[in-house]
mmCIF file of C-alpha atoms in Angstrom:
data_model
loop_
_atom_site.group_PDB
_atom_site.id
_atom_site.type_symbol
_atom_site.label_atom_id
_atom_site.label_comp_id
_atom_site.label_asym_id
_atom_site.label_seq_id
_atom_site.Cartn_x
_atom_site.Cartn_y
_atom_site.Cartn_z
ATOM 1 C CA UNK A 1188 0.000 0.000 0.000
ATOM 2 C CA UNK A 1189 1.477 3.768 -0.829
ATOM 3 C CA UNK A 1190 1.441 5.994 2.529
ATOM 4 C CA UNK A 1191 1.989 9.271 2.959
ATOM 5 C CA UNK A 1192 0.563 12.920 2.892
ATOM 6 C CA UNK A 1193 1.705 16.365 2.642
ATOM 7 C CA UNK A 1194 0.276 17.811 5.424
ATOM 8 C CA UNK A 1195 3.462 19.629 6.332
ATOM 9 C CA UNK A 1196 3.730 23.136 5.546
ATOM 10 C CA UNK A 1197 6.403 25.843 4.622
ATOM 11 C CA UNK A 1198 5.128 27.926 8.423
ATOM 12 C CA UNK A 1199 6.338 26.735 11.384
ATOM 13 C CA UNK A 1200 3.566 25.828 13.827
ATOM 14 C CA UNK A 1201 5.176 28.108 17.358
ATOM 15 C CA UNK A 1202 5.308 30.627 14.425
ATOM 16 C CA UNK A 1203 1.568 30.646 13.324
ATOM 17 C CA UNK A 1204 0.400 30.543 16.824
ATOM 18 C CA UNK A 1205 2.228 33.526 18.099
ATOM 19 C CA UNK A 1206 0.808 35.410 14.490
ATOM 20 C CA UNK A 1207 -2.955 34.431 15.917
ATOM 21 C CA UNK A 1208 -1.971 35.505 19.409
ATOM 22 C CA UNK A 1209 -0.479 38.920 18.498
ATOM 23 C CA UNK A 1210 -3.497 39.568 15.989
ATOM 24 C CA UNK A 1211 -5.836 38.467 18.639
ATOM 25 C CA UNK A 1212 -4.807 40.884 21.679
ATOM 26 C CA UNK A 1213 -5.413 43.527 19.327
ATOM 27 C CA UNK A 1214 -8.421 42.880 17.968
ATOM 28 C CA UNK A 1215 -9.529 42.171 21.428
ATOM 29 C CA UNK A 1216 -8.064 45.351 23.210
ATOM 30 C CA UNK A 1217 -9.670 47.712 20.346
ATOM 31 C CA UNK A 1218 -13.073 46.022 20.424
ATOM 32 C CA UNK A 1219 -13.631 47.346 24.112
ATOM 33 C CA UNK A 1220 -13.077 50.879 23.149
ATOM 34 C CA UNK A 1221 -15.517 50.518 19.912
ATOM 35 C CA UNK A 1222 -18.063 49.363 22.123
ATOM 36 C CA UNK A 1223 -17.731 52.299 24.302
ATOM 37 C CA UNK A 1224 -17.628 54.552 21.374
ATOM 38 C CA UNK A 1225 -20.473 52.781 19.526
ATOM 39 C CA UNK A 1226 -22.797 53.533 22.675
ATOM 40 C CA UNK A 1227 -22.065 56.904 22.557
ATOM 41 C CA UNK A 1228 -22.164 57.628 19.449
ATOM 42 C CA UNK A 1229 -25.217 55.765 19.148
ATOM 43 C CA UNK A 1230 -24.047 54.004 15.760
ATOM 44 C CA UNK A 1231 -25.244 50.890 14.369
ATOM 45 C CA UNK A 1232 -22.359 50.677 12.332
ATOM 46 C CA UNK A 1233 -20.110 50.832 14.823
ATOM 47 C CA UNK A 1234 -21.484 48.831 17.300
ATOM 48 C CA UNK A 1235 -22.160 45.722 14.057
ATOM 49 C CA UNK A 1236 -18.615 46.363 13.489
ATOM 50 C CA UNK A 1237 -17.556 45.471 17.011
ATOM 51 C CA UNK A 1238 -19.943 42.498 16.787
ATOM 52 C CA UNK A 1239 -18.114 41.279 13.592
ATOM 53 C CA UNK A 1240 -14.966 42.403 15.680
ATOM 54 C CA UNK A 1241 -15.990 39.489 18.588
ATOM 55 C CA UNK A 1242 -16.416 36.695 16.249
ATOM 56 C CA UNK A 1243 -12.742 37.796 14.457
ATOM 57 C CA UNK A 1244 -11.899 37.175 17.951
ATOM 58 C CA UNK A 1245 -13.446 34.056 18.738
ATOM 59 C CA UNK A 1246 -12.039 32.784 15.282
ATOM 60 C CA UNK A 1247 -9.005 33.466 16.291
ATOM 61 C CA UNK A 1248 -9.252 31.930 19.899
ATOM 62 C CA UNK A 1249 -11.251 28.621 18.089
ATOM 63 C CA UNK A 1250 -8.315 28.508 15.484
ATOM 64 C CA UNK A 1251 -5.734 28.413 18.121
ATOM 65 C CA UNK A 1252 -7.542 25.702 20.134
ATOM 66 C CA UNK A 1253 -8.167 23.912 16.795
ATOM 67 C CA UNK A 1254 -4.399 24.217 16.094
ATOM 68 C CA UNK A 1255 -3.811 22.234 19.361
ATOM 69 C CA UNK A 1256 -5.995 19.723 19.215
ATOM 70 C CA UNK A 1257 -4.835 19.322 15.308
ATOM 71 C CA UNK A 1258 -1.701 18.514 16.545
ATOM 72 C CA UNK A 1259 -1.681 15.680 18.686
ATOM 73 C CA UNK A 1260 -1.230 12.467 17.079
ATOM 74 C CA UNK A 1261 -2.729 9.685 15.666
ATOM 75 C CA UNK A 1262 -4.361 7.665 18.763
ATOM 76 C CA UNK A 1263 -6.080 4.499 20.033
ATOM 77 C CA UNK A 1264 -9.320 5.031 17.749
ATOM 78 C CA UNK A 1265 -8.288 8.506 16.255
ATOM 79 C CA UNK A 1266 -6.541 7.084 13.539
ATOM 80 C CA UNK A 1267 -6.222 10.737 11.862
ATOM 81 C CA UNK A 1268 -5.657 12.153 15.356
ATOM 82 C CA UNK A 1269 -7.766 15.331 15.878
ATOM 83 C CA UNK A 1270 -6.885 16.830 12.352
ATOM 84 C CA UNK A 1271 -10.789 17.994 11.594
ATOM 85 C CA UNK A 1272 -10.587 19.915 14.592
ATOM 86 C CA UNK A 1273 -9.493 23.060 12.423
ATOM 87 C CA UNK A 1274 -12.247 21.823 10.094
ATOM 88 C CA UNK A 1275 -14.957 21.875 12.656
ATOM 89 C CA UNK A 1276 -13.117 25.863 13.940
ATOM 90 C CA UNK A 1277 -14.129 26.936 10.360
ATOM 91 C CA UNK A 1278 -17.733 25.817 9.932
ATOM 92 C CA UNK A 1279 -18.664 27.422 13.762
ATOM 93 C CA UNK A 1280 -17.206 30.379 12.428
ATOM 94 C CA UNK A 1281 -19.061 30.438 9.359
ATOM 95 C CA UNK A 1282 -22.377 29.555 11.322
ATOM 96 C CA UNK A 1283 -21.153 33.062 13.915
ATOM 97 C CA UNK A 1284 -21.343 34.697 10.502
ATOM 98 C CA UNK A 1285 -25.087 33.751 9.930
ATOM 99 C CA UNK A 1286 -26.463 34.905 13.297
ATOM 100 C CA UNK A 1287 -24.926 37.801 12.883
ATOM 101 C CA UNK A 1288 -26.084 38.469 9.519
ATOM 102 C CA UNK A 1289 -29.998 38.255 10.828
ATOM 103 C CA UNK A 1290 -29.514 40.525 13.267
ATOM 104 C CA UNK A 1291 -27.434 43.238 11.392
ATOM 105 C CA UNK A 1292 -30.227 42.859 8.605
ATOM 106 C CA UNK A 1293 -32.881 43.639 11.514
ATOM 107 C CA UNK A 1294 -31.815 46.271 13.152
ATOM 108 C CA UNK A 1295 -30.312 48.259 10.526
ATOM 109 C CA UNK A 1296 -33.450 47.509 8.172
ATOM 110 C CA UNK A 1297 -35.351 49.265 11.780
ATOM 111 C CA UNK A 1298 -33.138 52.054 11.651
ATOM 112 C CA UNK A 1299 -33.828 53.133 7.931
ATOM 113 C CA UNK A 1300 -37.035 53.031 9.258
ATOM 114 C CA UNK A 1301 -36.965 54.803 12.069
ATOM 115 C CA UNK A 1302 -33.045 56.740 11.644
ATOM 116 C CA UNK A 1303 -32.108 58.010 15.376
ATOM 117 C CA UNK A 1304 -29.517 60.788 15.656
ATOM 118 C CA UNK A 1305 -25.869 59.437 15.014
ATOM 119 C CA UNK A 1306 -22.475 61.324 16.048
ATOM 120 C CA UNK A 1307 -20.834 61.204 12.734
ATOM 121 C CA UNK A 1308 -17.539 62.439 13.747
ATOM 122 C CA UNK A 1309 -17.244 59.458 16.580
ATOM 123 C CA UNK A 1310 -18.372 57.113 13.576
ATOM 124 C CA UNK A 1311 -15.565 58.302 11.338
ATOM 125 C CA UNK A 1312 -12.699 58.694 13.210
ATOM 126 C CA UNK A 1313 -13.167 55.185 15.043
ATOM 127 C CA UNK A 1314 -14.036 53.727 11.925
ATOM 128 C CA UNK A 1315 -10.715 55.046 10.853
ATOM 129 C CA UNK A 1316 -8.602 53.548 14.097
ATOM 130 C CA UNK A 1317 -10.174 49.997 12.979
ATOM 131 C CA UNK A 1318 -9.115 50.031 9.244
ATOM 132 C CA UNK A 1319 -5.830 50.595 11.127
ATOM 133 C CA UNK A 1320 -6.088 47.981 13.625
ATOM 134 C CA UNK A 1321 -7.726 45.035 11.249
ATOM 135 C CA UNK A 1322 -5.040 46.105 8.551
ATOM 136 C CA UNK A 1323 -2.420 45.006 11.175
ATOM 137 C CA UNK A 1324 -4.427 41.536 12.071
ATOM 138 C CA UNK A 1325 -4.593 40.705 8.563
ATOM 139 C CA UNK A 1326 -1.419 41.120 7.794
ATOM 140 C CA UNK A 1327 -0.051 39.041 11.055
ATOM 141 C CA UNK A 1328 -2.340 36.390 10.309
ATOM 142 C CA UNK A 1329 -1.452 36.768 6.624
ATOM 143 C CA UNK A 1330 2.285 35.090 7.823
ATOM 144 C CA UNK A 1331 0.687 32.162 8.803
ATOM 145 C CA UNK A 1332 0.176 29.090 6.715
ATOM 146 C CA UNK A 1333 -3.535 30.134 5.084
ATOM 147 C CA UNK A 1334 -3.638 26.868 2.991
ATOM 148 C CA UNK A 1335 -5.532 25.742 6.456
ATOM 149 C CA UNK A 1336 -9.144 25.982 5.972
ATOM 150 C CA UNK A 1337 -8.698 27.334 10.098
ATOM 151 C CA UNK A 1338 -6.344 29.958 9.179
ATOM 152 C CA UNK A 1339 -7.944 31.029 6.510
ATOM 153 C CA UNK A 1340 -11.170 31.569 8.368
ATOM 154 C CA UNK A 1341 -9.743 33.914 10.733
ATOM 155 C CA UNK A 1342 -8.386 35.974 7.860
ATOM 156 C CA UNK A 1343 -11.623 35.821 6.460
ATOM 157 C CA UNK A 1344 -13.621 37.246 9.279
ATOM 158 C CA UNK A 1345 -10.100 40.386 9.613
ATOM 159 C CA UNK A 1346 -10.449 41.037 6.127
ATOM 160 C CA UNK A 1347 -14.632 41.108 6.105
ATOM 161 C CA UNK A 1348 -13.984 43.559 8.965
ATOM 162 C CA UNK A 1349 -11.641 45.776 7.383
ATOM 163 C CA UNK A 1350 -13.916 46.265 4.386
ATOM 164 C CA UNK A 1351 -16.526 46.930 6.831
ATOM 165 C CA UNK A 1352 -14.894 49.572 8.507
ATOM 166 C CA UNK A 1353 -14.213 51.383 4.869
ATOM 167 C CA UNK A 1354 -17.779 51.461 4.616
ATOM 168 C CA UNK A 1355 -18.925 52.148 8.634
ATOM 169 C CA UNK A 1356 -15.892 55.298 8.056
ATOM 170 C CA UNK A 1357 -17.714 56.422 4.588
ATOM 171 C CA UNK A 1358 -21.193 56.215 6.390
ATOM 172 C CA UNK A 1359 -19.119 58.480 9.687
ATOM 173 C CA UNK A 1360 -18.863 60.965 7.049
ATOM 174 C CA UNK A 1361 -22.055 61.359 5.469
ATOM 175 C CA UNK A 1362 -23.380 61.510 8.674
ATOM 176 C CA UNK A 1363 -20.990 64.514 9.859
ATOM 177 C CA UNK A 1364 -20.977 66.667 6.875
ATOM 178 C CA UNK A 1365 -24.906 66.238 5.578
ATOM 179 C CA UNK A 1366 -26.652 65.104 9.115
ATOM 180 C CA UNK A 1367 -28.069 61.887 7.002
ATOM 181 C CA UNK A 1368 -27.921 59.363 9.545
ATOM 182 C CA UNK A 1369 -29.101 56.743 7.405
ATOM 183 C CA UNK A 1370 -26.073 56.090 6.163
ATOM 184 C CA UNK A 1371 -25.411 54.702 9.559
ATOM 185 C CA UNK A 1372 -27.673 52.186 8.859
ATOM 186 C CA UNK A 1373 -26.863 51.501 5.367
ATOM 187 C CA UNK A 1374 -23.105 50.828 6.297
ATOM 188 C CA UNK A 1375 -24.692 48.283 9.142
ATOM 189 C CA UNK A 1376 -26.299 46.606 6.176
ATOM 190 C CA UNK A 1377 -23.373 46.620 3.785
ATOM 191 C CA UNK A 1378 -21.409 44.881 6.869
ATOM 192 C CA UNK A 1379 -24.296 42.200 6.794
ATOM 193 C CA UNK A 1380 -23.750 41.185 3.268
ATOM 194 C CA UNK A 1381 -19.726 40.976 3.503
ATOM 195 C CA UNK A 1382 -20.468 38.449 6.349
ATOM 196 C CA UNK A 1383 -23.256 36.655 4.369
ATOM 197 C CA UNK A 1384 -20.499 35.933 1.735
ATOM 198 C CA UNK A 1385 -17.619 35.019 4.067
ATOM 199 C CA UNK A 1386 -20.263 32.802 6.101
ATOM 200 C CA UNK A 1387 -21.238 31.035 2.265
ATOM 201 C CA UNK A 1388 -17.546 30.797 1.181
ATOM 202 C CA UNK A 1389 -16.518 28.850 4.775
ATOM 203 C CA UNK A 1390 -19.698 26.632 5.137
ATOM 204 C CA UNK A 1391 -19.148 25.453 1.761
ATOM 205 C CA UNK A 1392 -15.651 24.280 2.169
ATOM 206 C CA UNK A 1393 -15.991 23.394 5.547
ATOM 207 C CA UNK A 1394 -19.023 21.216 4.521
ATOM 208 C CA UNK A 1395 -17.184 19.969 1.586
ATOM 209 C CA UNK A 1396 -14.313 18.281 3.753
ATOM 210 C CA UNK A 1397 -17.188 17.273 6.602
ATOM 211 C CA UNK A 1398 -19.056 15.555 3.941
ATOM 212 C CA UNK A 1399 -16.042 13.476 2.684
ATOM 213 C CA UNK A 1400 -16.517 15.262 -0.666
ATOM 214 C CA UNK A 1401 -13.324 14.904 -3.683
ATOM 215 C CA UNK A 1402 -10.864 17.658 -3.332
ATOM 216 C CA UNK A 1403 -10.790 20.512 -6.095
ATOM 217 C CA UNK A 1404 -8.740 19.575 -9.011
ATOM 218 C CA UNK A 1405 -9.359 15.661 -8.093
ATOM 219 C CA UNK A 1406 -12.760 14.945 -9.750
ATOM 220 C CA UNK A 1407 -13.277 11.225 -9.432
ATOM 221 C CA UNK A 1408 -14.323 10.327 -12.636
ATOM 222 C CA UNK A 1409 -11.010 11.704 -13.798
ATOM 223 C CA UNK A 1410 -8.654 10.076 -11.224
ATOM 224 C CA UNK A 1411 -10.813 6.905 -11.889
ATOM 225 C CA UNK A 1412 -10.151 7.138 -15.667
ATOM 226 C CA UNK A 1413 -6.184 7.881 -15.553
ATOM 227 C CA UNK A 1414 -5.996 4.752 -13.025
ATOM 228 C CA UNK A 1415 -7.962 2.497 -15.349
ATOM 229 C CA UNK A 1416 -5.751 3.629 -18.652
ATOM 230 C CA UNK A 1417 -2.709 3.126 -16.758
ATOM 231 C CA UNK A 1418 -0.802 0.236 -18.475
ATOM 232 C CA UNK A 1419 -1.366 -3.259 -16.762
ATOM 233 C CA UNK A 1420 -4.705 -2.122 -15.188
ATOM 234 C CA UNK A 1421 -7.664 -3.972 -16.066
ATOM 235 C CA UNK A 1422 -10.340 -2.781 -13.636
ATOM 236 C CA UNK A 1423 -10.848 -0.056 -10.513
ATOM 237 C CA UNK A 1424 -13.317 -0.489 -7.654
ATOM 238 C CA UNK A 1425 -14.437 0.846 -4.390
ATOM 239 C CA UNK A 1426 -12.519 4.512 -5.458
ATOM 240 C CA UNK A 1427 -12.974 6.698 -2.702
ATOM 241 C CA UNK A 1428 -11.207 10.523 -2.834
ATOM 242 C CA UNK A 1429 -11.893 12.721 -0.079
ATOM 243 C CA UNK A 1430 -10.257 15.169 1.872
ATOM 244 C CA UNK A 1431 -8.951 14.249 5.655
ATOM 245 C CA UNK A 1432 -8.664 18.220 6.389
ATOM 246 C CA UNK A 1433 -6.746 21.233 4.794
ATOM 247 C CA UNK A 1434 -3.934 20.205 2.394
ATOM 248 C CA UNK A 1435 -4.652 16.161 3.499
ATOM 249 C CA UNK A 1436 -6.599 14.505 0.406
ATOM 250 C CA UNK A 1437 -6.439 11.393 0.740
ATOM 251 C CA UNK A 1438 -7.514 8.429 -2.130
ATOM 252 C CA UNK A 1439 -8.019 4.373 -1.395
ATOM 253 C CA UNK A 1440 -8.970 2.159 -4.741
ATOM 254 C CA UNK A 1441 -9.193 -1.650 -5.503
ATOM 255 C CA UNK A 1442 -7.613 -1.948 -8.512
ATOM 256 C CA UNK A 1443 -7.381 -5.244 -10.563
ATOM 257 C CA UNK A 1444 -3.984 -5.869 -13.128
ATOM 258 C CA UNK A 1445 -3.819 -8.420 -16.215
ATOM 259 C CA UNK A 1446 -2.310 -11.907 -15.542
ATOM 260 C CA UNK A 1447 1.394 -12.239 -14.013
ATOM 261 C CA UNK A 1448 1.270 -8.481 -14.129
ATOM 262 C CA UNK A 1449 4.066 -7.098 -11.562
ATOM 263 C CA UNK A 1450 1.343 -5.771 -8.625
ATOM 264 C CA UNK A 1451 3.949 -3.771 -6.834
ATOM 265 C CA UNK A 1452 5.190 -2.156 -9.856
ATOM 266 C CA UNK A 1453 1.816 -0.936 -10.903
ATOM 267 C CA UNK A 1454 1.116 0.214 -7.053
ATOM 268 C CA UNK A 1455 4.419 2.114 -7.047
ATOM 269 C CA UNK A 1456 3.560 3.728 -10.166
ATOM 270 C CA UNK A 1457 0.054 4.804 -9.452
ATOM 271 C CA UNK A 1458 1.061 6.321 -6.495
ATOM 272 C CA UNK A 1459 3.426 8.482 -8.163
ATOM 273 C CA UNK A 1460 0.597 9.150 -10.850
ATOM 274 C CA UNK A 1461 -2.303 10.737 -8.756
ATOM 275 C CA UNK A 1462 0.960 12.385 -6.506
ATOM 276 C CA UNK A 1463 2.058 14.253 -9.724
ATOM 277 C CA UNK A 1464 -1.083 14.924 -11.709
ATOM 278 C CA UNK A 1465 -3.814 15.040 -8.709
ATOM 279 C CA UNK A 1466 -1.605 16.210 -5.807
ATOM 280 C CA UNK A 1467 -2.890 13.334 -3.506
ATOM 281 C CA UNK A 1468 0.217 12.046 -1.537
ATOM 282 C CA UNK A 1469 -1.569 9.782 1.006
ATOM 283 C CA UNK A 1470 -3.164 7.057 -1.273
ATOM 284 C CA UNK A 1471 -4.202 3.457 -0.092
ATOM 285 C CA UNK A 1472 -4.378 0.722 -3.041
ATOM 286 C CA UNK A 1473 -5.561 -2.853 -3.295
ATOM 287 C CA UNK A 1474 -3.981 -4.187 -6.148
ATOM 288 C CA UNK A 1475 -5.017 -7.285 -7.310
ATOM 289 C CA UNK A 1476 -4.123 -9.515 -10.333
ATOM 290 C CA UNK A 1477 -7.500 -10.840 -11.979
ATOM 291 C CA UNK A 1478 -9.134 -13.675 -10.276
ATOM 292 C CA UNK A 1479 -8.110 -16.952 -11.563
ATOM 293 C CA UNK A 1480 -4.404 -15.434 -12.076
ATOM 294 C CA UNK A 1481 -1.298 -15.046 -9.664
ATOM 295 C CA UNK A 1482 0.615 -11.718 -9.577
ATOM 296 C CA UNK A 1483 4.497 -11.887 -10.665
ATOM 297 C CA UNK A 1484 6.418 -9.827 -7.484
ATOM 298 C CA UNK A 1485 9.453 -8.314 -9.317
ATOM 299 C CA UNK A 1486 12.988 -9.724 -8.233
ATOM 300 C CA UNK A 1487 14.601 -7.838 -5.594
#
């Protein structure tokens, strides 16, 4: 049977941890002030932004404890160890997305409605200080290894912020130089559909992997065709391709060879085959020669 997986990555673990940790005390030390300000000011926008703000947080804290629990080994029944872990981080952080979402949609839909007087200069220039602050996250998170799905969703959830920010700063302004204060609301509402399409983008994947579905750029109809043409092959069953969790696809297949073919030969050289053309390193194979016939083991 072929073994293996590149699971390893170019970032050092220590390294990406201290990147969350750093991005995470200031996320969370500027979130208490923009709750303070948000109350004064009386801003939606502010106040959703320090919402989205808290789940950055949390997606931060859940992608460090994910990150733990990822790395312990393989186990008594954990066979893959705790590897979904980060998997599992991503799709509560998409679901922190969706709650948030409803209520964003809510309450700033109520203050269109209803607009109650905003301080546009507190809007603007805290709105300003966070573009600041989530442009530093994102770029310390950036320096950790984002080909994890868990990485990846805390940058999500920085980078959603930032943009909302922009547009909670632009609604600041409005507000202060026309006295329109439903931009306030507006910019609430503009935050609500960045999160609706992070929350999409990290249920998906995360459900993908959950869900044992083929990794992108391994459709199994494909790998099951470039097995069956190999030379020697004569049949391919039970193909499963799924994905273990980020950067781990793994691949098992019974696969039949003609009589006296060389079995090992053909397993050694499918292994290199979906490692080179599908990127699937960790690949389990049951190779067979056709019933009735014995398989010729090579000469060492």
């Amino acid at each position: 049977m072929g073994h293996g997986h590149g699971h390893g990555h170019g970032h050092g673990a220590n390294a990406d941890r201290r990147h969350l940790t750093a991005a995470l005390i200031l996320l969370v030390g500027f979130m208490a002030a923009e709750v303070v300000v948000g109350v004064i000011a009386n801003s939606i926008a502010l106040i959703s932004d320090a919402g989205h703000m808290l789940t950055d947080a949390a997606a931060i804290a859940l992608a460090l404890v994910a990150m733990s629990l990822a790395a312990r080994p393989a186990r008594g029944a954990y066979t893959f160890g705790w590897k979904r872990a980060e998997i599992i981080s991503a799709a509560v952080n998409g679901l922190t997305f969706v709650g948030l979402v409803v209520y964003f949609v809510y309450e700033g839909v109520r203050r269109l409605v209803e607009p109650p007087e905003v301080q546009g200069v507190l809007v603007l220039v805290t709105a300003l200080a966070g573009v600041a602050v989530n442009a530093g996250a994102a770029w310390l998170i950036a320096r950790a290894d984002r080909s994890s799905l868990n990485v990846e969703g805390a940058f999500q959830h920085i980078l959603n912020d930032m943009y909302a920010f922009i547009a909670t700063a632009v609604a600041g302004a409005v507000v202060w130089l026309t006295g329109w204060s439903r931009a306030d609301a507006i910019a609430a509402l503009v935050v609500a559909a960045l999160m609706a399409k992070a929350a999409y983008d990290l249920l998906r994947d995360s459900g993908r992997i959950l869900f044992e579905a083929a990794p992108a750029g391994a459709n199994p109809a494909e790998v099951n065709a470039a097995i069956a043409a190999h030379p020697g092959v004569t049949g391919v069953e039970d193909l499963h391709v799924w994905t273990v969790t980020s950067g781990f696809p793994a691949l098992s297949a019974h696969v039949t060879v003609t009589p006296g073919g060389d079995c090992h030969r053909v397993r050694r050289e499918l292994a290199d085959l979906l490692r080179e053309r599908f990127r699937i390193e960790h690949t389990t194979l049951q190779v067979d020669h056709v019933p009735g016939t014995a398989c010729r083991i090579a000469a060492s």
